[in-house]
PDB file of C-alpha atoms in Angstrom:
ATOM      1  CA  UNK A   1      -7.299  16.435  31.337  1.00 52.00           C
ATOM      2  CA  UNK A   2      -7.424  18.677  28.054  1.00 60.00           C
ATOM      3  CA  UNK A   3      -8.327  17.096  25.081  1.00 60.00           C
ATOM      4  CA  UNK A   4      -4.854  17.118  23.501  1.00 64.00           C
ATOM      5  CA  UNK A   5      -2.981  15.396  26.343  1.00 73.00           C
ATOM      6  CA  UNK A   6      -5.687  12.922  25.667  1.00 74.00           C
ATOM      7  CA  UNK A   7      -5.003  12.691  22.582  1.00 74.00           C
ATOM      8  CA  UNK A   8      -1.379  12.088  23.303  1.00 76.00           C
ATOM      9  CA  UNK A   9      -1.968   9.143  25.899  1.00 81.00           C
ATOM     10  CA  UNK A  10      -4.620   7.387  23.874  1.00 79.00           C
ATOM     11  CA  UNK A  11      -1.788   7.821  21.158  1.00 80.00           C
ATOM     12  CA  UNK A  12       0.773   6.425  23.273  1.00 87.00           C
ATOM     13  CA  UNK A  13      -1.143   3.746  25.321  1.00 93.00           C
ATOM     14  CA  UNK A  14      -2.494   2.011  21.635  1.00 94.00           C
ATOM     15  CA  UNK A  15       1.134   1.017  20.627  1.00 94.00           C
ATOM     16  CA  UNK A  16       2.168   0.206  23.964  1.00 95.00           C
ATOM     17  CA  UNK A  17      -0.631  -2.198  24.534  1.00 96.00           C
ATOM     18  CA  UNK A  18       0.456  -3.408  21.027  1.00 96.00           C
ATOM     19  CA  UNK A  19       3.680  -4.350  22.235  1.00 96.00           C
ATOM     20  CA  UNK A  20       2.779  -6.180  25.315  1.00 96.00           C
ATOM     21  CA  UNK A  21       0.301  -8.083  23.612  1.00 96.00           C
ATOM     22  CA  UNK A  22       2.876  -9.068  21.087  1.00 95.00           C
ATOM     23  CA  UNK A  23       5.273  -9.767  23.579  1.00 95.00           C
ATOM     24  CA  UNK A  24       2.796 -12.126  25.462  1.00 94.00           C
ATOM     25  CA  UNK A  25       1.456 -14.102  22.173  1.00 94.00           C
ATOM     26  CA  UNK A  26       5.138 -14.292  20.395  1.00 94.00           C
ATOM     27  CA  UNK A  27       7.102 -14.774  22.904  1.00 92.00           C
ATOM     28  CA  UNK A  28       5.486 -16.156  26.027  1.00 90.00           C
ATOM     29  CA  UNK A  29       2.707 -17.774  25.118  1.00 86.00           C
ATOM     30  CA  UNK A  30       0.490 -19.189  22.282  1.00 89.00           C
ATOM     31  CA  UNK A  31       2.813 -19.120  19.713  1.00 94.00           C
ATOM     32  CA  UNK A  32       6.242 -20.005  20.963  1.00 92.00           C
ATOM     33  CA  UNK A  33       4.211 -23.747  22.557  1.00 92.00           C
ATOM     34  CA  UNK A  34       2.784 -23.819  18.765  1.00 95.00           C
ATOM     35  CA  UNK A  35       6.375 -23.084  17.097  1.00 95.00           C
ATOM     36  CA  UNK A  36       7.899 -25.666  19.769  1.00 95.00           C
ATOM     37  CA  UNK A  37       5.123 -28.620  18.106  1.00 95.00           C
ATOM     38  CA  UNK A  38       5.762 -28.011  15.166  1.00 96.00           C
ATOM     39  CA  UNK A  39       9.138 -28.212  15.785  1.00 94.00           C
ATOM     40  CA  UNK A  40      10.620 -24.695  14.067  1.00 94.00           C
ATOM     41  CA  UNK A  41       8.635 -24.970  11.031  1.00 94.00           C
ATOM     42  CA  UNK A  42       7.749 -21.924   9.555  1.00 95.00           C
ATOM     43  CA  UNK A  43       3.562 -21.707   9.630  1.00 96.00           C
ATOM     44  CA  UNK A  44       1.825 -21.090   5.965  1.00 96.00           C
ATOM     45  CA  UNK A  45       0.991 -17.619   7.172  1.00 94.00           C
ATOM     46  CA  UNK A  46       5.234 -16.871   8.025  1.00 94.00           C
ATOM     47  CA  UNK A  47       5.296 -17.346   3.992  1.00 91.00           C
ATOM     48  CA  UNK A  48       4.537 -14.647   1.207  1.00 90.00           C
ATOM     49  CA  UNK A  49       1.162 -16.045   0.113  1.00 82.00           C
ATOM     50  CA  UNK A  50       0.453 -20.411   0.232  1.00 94.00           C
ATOM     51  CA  UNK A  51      -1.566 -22.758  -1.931  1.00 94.00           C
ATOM     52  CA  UNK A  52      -4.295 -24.561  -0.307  1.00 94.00           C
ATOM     53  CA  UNK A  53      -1.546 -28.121  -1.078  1.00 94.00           C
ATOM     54  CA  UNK A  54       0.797 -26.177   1.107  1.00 95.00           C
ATOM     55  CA  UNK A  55      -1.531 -25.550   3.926  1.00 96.00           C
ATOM     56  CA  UNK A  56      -2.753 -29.201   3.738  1.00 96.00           C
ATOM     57  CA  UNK A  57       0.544 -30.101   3.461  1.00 95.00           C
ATOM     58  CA  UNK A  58       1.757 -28.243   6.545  1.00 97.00           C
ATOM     59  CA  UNK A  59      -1.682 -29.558   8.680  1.00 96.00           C
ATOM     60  CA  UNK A  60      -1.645 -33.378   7.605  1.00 95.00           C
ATOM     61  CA  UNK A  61       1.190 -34.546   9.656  1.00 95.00           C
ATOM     62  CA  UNK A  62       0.440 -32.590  12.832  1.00 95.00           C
ATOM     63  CA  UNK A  63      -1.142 -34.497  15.710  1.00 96.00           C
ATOM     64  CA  UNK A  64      -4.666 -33.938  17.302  1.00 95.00           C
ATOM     65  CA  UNK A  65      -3.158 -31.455  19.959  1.00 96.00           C
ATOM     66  CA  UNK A  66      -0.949 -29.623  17.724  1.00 96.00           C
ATOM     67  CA  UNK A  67      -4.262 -28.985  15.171  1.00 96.00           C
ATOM     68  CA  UNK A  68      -5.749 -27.283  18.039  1.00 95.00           C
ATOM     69  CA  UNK A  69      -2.780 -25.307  19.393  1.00 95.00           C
ATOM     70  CA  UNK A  70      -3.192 -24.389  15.906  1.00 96.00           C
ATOM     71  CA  UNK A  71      -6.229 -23.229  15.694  1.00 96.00           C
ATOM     72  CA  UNK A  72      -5.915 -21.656  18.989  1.00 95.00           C
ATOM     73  CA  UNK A  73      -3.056 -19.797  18.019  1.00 96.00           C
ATOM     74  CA  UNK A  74      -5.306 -18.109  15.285  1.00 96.00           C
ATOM     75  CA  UNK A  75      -8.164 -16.653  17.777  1.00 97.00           C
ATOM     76  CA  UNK A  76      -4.903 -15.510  19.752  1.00 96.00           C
ATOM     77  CA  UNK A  77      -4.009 -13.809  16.771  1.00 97.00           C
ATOM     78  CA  UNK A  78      -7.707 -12.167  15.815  1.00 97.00           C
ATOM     79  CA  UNK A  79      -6.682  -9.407  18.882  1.00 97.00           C
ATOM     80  CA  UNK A  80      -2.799  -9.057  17.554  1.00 97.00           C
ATOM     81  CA  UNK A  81      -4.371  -7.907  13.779  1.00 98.00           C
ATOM     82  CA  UNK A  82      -6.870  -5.142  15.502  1.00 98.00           C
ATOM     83  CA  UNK A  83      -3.598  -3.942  17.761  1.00 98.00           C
ATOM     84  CA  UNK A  84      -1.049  -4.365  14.676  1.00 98.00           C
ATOM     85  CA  UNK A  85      -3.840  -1.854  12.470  1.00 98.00           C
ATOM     86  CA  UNK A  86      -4.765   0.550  15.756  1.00 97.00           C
ATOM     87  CA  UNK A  87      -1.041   0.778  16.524  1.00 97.00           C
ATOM     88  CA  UNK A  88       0.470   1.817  13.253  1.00 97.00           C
ATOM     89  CA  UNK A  89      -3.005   3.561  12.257  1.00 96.00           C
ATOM     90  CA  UNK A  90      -2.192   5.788  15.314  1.00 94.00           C
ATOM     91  CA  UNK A  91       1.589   6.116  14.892  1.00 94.00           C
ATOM     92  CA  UNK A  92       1.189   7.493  10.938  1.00 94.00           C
ATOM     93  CA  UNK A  93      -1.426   9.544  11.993  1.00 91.00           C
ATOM     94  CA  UNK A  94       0.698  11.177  14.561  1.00 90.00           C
ATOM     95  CA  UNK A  95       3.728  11.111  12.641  1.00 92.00           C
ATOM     96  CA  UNK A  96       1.903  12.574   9.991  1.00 91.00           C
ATOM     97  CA  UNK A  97       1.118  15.446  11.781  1.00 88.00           C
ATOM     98  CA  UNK A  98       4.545  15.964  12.649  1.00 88.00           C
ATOM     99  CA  UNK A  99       5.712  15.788   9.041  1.00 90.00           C
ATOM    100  CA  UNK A 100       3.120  18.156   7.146  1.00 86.00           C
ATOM    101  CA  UNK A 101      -0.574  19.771   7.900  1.00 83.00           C
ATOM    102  CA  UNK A 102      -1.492  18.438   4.177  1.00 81.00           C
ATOM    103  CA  UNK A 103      -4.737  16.134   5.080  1.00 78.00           C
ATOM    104  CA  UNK A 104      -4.347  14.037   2.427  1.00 84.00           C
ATOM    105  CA  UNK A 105      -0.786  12.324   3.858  1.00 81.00           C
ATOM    106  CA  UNK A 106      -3.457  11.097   6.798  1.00 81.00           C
ATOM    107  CA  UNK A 107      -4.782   8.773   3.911  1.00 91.00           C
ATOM    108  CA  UNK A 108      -1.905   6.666   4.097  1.00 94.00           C
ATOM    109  CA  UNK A 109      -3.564   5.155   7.393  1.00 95.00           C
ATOM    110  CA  UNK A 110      -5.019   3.246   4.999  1.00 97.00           C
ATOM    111  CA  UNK A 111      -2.575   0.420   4.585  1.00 98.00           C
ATOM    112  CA  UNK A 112      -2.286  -0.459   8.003  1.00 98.00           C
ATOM    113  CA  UNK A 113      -6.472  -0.789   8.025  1.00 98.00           C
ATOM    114  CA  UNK A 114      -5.988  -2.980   5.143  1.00 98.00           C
ATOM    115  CA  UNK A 115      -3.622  -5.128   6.846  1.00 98.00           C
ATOM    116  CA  UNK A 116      -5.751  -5.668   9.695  1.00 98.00           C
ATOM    117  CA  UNK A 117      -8.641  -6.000   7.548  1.00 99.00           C
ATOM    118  CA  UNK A 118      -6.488  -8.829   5.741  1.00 98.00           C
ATOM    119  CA  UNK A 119      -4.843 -10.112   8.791  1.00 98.00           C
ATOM    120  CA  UNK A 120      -8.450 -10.550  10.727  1.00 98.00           C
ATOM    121  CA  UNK A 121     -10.185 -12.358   7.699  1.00 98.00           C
ATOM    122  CA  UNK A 122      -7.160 -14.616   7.009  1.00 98.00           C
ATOM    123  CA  UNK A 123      -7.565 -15.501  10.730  1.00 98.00           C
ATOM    124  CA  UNK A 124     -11.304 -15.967  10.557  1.00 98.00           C
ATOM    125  CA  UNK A 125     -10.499 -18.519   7.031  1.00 98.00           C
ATOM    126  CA  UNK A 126      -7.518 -20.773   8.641  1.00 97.00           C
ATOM    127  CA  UNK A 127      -9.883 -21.073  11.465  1.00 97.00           C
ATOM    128  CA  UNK A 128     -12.522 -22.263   9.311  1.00 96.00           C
ATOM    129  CA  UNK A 129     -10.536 -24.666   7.175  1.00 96.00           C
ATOM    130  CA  UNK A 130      -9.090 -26.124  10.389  1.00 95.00           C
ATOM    131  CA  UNK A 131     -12.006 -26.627  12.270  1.00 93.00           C
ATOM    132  CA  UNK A 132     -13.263 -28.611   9.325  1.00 92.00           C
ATOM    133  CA  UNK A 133     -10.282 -31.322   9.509  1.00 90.00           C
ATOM    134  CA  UNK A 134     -10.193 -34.124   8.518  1.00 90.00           C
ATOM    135  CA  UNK A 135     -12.241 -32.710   5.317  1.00 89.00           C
ATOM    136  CA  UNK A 136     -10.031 -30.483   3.092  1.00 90.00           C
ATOM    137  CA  UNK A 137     -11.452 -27.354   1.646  1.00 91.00           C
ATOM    138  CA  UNK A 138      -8.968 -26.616  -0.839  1.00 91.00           C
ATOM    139  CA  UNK A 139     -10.894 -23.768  -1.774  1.00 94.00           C
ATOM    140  CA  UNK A 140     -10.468 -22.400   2.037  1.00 95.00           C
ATOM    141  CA  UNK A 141      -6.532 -23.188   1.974  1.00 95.00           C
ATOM    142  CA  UNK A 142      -6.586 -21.163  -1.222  1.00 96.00           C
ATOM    143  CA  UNK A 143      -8.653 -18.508  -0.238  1.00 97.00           C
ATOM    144  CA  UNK A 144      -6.592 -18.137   3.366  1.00 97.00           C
ATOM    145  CA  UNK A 145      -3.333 -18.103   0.900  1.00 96.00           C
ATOM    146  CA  UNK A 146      -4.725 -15.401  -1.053  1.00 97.00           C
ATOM    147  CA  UNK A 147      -5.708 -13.069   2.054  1.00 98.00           C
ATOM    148  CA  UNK A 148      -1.802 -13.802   3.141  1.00 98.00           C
ATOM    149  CA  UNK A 149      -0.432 -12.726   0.162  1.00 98.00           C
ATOM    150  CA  UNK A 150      -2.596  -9.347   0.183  1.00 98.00           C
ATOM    151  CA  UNK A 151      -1.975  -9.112   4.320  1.00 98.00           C
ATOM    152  CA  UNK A 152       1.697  -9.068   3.478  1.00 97.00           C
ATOM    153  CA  UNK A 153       1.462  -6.506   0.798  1.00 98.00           C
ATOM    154  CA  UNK A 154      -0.002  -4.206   3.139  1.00 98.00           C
ATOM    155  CA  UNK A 155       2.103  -5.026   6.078  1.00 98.00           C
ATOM    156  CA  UNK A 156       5.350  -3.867   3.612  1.00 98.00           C
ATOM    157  CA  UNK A 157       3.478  -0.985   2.427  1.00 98.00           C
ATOM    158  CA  UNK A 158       2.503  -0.126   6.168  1.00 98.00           C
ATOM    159  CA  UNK A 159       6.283  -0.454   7.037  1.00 98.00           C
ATOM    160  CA  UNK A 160       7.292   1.620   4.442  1.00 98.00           C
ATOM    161  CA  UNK A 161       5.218   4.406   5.377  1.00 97.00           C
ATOM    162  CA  UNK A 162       5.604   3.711   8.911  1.00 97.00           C
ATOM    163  CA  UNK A 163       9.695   4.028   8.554  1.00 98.00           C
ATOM    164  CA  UNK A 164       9.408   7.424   5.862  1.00 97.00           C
ATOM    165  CA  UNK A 165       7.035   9.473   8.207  1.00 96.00           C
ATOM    166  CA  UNK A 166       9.525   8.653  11.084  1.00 96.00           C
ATOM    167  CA  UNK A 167      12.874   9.525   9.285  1.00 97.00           C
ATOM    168  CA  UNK A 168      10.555  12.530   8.008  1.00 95.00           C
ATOM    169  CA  UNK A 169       9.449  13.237  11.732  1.00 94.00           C
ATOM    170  CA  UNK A 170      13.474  13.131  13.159  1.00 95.00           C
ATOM    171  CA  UNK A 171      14.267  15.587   9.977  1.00 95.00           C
ATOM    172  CA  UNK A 172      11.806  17.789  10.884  1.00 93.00           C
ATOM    173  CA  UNK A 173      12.255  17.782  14.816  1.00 89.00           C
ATOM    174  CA  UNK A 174      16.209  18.080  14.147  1.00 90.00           C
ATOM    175  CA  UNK A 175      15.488  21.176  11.541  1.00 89.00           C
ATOM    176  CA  UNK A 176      13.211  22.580  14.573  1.00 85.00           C
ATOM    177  CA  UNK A 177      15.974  22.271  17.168  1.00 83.00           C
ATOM    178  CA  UNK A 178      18.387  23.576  14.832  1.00 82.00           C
ATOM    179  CA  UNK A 179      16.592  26.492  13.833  1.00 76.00           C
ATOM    180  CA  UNK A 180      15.822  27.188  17.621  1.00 68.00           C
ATOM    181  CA  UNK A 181      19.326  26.768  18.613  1.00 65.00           C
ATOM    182  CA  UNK A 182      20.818  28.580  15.722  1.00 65.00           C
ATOM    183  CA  UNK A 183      17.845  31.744  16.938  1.00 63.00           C
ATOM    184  CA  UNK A 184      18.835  31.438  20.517  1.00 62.00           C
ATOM    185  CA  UNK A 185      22.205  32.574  19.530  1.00 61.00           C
ATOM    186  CA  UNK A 186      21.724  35.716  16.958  1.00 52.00           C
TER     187      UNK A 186
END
């Protein structure tokens, strides 16, 4: 197989795995039995950035099994930040290079490496402050709030990006197949 087509199914494959994965831990598994316990509520890391009250606040009433379908939930979700960051890494890359052959536009891969970054390490700090119950690490709750508010910045940012290149990429493909069409014919 030639390196391109490679390049091509790796492309493919990343965001496709991304998908199933999401579709398995959203919809079918971890957290739709942790939404179900909690009956609906929205989790502190739904929100645009929480307070270390708010995450106590959310944790206190929740019973011993619900803590740890909690906590479970977030090493579930350690494998859905590195997919969320490879997948849109690899789709603004390749949209990118649909759009323009200016290198610096591939910088903009950036924010979705920052979201994972931020994703993983709020992850890695809820875990932390909930394996620690009944004690309450405010600092933790605040810290974990903090990496949320910063993960959501760069999940907008990535969106953004995401949703330009691809209106850029269907501009471009639909000036292409114009031009073509409109050649074909002279």
């Amino acid at each position: 197989m030639r390196s391109g087509r490679k390049s091509v199914l790796v492309a493919t494959l990343i965001p496709v795995v991304w998908i199933g994965y999401s579709v398995f831990l959203f919809a079918l598994g971890p957290y739709s039995n942790l939404k179900a316990a909690v009956s609906g509520a929205e989790l502190p890391e739904e929100r645009f950035g929480f307070t270390g009250a708010d995450l106590f606040a959310f944790l206190e009433p929740l019973s011993a099994e619900t803590i740890d379908l909690y906590s479970r939930f977030q090493y579930f979700d350690i494998p859905n930040a590195l997919l969320t960051g490879a997948a849109f890494v690899t789709l603004i890359w390749m949209l990118s290079r649909i759009v323009t052959e200016r290198s610096w536009v591939r910088l903009l891969v950036a924010f979705p490496v920052t979201l994972a970054v931020f994703d993983l390490a709020e992850n890695v700090v809820l875990i932390n402050t909930i394996d620690r119950l009944p004690l309450r690490f405010f600092g933790l709750g605040e810290l974990a709030g903090t990496l949320n508010f910063f993960k959501m910045i760069a999940g907008s940012f990535t969106l953004v990006v995401f949703a330009v290149l691809l209106v850029a990429a269907v501009v471009v493909w639909f000036r292409r197949r114009t031009s073509k069409n409109s050649q074909e014919i002279v």
